[in-house]
Tab-separated table of C-alpha atoms in Angstrom:
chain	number	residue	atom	x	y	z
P	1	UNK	CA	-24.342	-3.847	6.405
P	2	UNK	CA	-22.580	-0.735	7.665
P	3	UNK	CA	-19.726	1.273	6.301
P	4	UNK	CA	-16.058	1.054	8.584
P	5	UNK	CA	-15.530	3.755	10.820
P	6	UNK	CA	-12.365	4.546	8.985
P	7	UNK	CA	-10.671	3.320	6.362
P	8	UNK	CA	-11.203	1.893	2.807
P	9	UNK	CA	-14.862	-0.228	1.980
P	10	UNK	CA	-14.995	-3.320	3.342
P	11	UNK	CA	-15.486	-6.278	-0.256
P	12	UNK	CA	-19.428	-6.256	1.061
P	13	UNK	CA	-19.935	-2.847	1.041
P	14	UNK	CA	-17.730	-2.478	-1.855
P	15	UNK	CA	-19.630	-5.286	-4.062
P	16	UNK	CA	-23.243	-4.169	-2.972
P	17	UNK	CA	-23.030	-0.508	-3.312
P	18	UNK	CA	-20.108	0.068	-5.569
P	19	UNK	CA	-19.576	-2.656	-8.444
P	20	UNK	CA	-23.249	-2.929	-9.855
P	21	UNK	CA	-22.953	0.955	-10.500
P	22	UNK	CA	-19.887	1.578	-12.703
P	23	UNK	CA	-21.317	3.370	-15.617
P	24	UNK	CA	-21.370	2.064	-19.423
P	25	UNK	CA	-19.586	-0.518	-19.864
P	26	UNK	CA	-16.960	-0.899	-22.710
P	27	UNK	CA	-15.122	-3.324	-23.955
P	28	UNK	CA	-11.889	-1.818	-24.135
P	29	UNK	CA	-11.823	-2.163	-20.653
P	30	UNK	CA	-9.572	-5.066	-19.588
P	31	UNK	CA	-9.381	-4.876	-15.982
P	32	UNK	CA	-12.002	-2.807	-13.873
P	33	UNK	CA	-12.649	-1.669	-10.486
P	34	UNK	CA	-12.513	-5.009	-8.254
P	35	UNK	CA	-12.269	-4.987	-4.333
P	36	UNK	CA	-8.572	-5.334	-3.864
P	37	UNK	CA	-7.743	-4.557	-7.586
P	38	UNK	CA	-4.935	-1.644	-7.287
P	39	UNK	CA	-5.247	-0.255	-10.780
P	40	UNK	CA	-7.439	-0.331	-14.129
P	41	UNK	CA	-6.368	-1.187	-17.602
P	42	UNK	CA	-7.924	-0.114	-20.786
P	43	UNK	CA	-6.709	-1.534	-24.603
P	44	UNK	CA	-5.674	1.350	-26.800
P	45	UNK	CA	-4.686	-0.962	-29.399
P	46	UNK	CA	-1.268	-1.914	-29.799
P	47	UNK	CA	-0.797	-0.826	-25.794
P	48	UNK	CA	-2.268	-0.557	-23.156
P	49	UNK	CA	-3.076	2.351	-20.391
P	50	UNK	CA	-2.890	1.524	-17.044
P	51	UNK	CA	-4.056	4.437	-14.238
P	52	UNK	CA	-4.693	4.658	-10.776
P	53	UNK	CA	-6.092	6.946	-7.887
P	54	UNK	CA	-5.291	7.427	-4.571
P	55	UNK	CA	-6.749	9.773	-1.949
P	56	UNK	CA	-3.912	11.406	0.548
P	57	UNK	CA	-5.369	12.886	3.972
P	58	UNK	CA	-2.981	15.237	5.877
P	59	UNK	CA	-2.272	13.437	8.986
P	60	UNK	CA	-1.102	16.482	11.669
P	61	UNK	CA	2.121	14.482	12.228
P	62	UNK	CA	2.448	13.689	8.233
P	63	UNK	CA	2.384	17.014	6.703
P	64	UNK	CA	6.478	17.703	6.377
P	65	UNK	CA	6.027	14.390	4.442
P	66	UNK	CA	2.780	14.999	2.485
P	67	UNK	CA	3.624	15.462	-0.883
P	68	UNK	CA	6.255	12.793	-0.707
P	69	UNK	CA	3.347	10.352	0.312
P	70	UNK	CA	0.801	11.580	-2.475
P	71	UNK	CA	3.280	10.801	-4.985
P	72	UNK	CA	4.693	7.564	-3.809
P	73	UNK	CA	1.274	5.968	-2.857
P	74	UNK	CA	-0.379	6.820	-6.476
P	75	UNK	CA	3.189	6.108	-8.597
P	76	UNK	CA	3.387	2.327	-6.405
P	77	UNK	CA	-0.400	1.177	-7.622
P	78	UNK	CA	0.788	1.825	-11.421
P	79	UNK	CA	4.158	0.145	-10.661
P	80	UNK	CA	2.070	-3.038	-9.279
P	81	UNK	CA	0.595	-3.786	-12.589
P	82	UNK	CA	4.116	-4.264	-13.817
P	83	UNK	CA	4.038	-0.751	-15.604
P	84	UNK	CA	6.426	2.463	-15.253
P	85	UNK	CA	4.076	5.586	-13.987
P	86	UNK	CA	4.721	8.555	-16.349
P	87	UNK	CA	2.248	11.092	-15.760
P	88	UNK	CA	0.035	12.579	-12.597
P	89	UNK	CA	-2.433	14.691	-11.873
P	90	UNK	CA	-4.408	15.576	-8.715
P	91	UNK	CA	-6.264	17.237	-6.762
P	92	UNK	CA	-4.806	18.871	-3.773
P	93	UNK	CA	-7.323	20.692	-1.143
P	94	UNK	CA	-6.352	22.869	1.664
P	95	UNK	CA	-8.228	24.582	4.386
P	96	UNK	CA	-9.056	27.755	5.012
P	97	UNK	CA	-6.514	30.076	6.251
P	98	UNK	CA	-3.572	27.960	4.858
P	99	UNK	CA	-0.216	30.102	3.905
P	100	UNK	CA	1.321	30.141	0.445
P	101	UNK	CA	4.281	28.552	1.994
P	102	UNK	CA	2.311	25.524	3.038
P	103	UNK	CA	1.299	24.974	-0.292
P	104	UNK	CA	4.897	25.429	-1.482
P	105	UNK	CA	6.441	22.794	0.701
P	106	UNK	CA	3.815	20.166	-0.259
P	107	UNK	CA	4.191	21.034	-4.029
P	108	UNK	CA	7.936	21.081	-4.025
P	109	UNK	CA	7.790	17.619	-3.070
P	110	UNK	CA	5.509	16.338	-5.006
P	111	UNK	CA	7.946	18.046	-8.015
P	112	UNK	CA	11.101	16.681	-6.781
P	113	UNK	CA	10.027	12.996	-6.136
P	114	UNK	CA	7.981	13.037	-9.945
P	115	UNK	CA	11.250	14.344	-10.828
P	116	UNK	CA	13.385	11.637	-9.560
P	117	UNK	CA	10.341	8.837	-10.627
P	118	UNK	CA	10.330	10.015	-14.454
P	119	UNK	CA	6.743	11.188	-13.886
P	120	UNK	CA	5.325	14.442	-15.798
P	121	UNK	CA	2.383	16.465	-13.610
P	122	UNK	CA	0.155	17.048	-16.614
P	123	UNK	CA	-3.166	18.225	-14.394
P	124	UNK	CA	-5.389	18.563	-11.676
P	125	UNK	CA	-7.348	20.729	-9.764
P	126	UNK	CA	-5.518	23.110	-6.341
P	127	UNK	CA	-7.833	25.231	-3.917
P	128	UNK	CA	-8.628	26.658	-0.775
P	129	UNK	CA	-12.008	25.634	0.632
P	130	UNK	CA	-14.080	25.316	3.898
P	131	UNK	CA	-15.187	22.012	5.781
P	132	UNK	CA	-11.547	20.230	5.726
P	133	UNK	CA	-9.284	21.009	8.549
P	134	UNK	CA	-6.130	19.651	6.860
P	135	UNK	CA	-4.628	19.322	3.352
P	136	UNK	CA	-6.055	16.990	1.776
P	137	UNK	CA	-5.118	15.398	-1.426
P	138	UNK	CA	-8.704	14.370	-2.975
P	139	UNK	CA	-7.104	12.581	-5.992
P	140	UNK	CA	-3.978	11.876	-7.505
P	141	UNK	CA	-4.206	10.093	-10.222
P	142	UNK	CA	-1.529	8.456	-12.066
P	143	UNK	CA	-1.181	7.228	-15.527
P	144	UNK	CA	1.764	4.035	-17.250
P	145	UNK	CA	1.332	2.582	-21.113
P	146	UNK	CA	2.918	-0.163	-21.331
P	147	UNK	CA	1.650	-3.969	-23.295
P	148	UNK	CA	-0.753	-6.611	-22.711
P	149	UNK	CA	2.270	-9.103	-22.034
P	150	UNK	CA	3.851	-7.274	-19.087
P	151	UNK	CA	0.774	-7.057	-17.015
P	152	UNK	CA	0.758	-8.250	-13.491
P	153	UNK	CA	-2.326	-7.670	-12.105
P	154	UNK	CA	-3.229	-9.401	-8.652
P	155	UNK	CA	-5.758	-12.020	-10.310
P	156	UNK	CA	-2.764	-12.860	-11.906
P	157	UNK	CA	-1.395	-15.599	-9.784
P	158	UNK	CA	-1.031	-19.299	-10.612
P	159	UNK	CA	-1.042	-22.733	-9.023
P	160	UNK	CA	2.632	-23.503	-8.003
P	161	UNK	CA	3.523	-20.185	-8.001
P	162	UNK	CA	6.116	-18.715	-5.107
P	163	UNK	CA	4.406	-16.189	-2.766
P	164	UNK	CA	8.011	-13.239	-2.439
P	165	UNK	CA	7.254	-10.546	-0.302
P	166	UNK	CA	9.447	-7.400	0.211
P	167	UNK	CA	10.714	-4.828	3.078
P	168	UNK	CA	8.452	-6.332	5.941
P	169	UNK	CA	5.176	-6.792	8.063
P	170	UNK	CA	3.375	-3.654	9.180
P	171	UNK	CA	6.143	-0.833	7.894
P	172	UNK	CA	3.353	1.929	7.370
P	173	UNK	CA	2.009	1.219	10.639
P	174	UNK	CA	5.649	1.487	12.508
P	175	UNK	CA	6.694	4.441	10.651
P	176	UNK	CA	3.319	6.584	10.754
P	177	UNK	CA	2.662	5.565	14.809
P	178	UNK	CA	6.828	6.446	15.668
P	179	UNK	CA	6.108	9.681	14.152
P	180	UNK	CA	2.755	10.630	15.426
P	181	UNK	CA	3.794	8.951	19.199
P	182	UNK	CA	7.535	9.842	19.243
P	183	UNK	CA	7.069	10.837	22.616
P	184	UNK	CA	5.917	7.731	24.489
P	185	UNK	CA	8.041	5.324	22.626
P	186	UNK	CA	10.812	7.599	23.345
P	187	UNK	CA	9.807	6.834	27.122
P	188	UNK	CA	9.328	3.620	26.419
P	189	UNK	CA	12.124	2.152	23.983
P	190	UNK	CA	14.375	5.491	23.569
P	191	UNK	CA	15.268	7.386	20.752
P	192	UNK	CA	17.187	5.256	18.887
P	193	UNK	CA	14.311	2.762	18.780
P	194	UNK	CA	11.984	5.500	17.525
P	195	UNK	CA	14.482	7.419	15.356
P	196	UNK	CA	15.151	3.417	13.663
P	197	UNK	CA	11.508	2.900	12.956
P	198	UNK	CA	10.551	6.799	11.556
P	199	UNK	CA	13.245	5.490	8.878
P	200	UNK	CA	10.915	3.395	7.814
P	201	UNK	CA	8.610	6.035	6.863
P	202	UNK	CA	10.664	6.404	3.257
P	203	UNK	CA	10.327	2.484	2.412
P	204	UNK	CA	6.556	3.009	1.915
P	205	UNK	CA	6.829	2.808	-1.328
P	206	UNK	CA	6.916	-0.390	-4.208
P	207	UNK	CA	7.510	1.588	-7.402
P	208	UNK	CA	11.126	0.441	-7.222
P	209	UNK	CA	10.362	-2.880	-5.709
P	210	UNK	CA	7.884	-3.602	-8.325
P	211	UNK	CA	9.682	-2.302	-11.463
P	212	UNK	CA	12.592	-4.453	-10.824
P	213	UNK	CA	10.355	-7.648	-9.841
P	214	UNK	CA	8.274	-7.073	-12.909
P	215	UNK	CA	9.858	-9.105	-15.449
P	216	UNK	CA	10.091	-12.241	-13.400
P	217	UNK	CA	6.469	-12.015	-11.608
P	218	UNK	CA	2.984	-13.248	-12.880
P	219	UNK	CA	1.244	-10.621	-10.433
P	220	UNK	CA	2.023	-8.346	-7.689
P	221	UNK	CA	-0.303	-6.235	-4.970
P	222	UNK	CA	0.700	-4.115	-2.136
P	223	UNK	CA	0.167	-4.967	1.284
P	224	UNK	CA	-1.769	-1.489	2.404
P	225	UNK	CA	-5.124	-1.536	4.438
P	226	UNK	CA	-5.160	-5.059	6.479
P	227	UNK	CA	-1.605	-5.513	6.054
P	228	UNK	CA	-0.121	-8.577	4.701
P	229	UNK	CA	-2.176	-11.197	5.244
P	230	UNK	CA	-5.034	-8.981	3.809
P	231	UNK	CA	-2.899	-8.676	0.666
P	232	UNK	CA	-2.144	-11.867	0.111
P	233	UNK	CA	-6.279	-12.904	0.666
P	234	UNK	CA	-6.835	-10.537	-2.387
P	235	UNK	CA	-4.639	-11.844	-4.203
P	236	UNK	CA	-5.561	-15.670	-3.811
P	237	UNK	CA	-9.322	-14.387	-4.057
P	238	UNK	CA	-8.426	-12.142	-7.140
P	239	UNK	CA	-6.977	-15.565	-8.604
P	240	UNK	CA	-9.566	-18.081	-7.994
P	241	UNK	CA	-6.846	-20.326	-6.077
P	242	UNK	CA	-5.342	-20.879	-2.785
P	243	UNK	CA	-2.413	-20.059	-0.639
P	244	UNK	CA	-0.105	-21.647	2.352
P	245	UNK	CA	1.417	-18.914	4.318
P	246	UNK	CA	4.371	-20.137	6.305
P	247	UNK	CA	4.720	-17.884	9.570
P	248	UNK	CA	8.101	-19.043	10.376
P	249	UNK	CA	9.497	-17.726	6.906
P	250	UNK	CA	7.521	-14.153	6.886
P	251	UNK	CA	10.138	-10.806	7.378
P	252	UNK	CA	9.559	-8.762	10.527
P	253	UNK	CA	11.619	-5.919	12.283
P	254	UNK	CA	12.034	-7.324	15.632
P	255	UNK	CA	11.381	-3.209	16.238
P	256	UNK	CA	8.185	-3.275	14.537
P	257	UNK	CA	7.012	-6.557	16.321
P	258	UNK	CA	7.883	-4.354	19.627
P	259	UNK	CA	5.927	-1.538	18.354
P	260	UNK	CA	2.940	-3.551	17.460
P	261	UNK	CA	2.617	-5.232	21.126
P	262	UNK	CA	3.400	-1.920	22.874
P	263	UNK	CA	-0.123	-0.637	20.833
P	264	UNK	CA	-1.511	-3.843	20.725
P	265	UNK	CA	-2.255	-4.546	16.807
P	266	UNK	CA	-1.149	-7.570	14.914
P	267	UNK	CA	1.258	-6.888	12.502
P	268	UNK	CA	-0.078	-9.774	10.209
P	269	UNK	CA	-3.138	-7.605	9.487
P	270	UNK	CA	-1.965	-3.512	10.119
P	271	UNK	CA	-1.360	-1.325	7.064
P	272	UNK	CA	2.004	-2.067	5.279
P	273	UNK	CA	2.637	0.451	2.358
P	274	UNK	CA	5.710	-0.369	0.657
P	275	UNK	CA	5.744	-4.225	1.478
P	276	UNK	CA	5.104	-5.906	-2.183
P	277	UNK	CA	3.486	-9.399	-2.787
P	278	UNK	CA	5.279	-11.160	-5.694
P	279	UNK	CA	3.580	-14.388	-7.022
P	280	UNK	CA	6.180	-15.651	-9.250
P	281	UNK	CA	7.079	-19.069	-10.802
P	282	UNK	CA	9.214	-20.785	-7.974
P	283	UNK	CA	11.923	-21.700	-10.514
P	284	UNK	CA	12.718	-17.747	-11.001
P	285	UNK	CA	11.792	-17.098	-6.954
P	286	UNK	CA	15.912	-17.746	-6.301
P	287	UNK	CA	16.973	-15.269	-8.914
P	288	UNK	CA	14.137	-12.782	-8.367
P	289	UNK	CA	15.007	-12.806	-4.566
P	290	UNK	CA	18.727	-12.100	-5.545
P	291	UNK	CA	18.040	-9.483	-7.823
P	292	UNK	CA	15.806	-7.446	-5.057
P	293	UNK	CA	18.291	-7.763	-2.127
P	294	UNK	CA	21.385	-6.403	-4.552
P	295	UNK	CA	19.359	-3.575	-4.913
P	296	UNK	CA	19.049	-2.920	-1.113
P	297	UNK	CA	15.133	-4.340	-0.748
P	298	UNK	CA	14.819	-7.231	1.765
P	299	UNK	CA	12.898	-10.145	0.268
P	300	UNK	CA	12.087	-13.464	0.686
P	301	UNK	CA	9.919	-16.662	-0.089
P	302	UNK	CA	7.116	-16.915	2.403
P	303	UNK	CA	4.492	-19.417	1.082
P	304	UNK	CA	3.195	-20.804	-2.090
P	305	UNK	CA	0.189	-20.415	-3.945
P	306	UNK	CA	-2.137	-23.311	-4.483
P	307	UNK	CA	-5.125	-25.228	-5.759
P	308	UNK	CA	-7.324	-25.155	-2.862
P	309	UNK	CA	-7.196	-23.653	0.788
P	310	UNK	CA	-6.021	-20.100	1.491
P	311	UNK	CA	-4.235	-20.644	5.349
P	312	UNK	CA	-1.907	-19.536	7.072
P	313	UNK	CA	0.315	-22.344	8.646
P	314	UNK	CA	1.374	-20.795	11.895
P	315	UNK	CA	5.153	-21.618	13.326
P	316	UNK	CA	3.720	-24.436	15.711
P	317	UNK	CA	2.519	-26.132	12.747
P	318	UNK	CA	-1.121	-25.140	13.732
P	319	UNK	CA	-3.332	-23.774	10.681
P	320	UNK	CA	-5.673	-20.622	10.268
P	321	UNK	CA	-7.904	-20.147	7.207
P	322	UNK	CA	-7.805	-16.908	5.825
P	323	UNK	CA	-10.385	-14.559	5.505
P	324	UNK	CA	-10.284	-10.724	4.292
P	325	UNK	CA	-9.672	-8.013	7.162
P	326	UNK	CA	-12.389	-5.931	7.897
P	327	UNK	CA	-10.816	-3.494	10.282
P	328	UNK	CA	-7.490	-2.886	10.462
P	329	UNK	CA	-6.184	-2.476	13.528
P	330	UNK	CA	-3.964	0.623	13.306
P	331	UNK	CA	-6.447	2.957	13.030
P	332	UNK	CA	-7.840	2.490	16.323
P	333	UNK	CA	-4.166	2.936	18.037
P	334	UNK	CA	-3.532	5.929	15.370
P	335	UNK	CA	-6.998	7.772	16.896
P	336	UNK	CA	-5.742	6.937	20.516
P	337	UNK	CA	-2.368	8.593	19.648
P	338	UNK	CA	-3.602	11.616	18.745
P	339	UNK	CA	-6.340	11.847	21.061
P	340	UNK	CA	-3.882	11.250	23.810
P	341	UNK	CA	-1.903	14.478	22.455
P	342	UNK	CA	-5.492	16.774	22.245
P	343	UNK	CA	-5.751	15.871	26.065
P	344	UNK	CA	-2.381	16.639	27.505
């Protein structure tokens, strides 16, 4: 066994290391840490808390968008779970040398978008300190009550159920490599094509997705490391049932299809903040569907979960069993990016 070279634990390094060690247990807990499990819940009773954590590294071509991300990427893994985030802290690191006005910038956005979320900052920990050479947030952590009955949790999904996802395949993945490689796709596509996918850099986010899905859904995840097809594994897994993916149904920017051949990643399996799995009973999917595109959130029904296999039934007709994503591919093309820049 060996750790990835970026990016979150692998589920065998995750279920060897990590779950045999979790403290004392207690059985107020009702939903722990799992591999693929975005957020815990604890019973206080006659509600329930549900918090979650997120780290947030300072990616050189992410910074005028850092706070926006810490907040966003936290707020969506409480929103998942079916419950409104009210209250953050976190821990925000930054290196040595940094100016008070850096520091200002990436707190006044993490204020105005808790503003505009309902969320109250009620903690944390800010510093300067050696051996990071960006910001880096090393923690935000972010809190919902809400009751037992709401809960959507990603083991939550049931045979029959309608697989809904939101926004798109890969969005994180366009947005973050348009930013950070504005220059060769501009050579490439030209600037409309990159200025159309940085856009899509303010979509990675589910809080709203998920809040208004919520009511109609028996579990929700968020298609982040490994994309969607790693999502939708977790979910299945999470479950104890199986999934048909139908390729020829699935929602992707012809753009971000582009993108994805021009740096050579599949967009099935690269990072997609902001696109939200929906397993939801199919006689609702119709409605649910409706009620997301009204809103302004692209959606639609792209496979059904099951009582057996977990494939994905490709657009020929062909099949592919699926298996959790151990690398996802965007890293490697994010690395090259900036390499690229360190050379010219």
């Amino acid at each position: 066994m060996e750790l990835p070279a970026t990016g979150k634990l692998d589920q065998c390094s995750f279920n060897q290391i990590i779950y045999p060690r979790l403290g004392e247990k207690n059985p107020r807990i009702l939903l722990g840490p799992r591999h693929g499990v975005d957020a815990a819940v604890i019973d206080l009773g006659n509600q329930v808390l549900v918090v979650a954590e997120d780290p947030t590294f300072g990616m050189p071509a992410l910074l005028p968008y850092f706070g926006w991300s810490i907040v966003h990427i936290a707020a969506s893994d409480v929103a998942v779970l079916g419950v409104k985030p009210e209250y953050l802290t976190i821990c925000l690191l930054l290196p040595p040398g940094s100016s008070p006005s850096l520091l200002e910038e990436i707190w006044e956005q993490i204020h105005q978008e808790c503003v505009k979320l309902g969320i109250s900052i009620v903690g944390g920990h800010t510093g300067v300190y050696p051996g990071i050479g960006y910001p880096l947030n090393g923690g935000c952590t972010v809190f919902g009550f809400g009751r037992k009955e709401q809960l959507t949790p990603a083991s939550g999904a049931r045979v029959g159920d309608c697989l809904i996802m939101t926004k798109g395949l890969a969005i994180e993945a366009a947005a973050i490599l348009a930013i950070q490689a504005a220059e060769e796709l501009e050579k490439a596509f030209g600037g409309e094509f990159v200025s159309h996918l940085k856009d899509y850099f303010w979509k990675m986010t589910v809080v709203e997705d998920a809040l208004l899905a919520a009511p109609y859904a028996h579990a929700m995840h968020d298609a982040t490391e490994g994309g969607f097809l790693n999502g939708v594994y977790e979910m299945a897994e999470a479950s104890g049932i199986g999934v048909t993916v139908f390729e020829k149904d699935l929602l992707c920017d012809p753009e971000i299809a582009k993108l994805c051949q021009h740096f050579n990643i599949d967009p099935l399996i690269s990072i997609s903040e902001g696109t939200l799995l929906i397993a939801a009973p199919s006689g609702k999917a119709e409605e649910l569907i409706k009620k997301l595109q009204d809103n302004g959130i692209p959606a639609a029904a792209v496979g059904e979960f099951t009582d057996s296999r977990r494939v994905l039934r490709r657009a020929t007709g062909s099949e592919e069993p699926l298996r959790p994503v151990e690398v996802d591919p965007f890293w490697e093309a994010y690395f090259k990016t900036i390499t690229k820049e360190e050379e010219k």
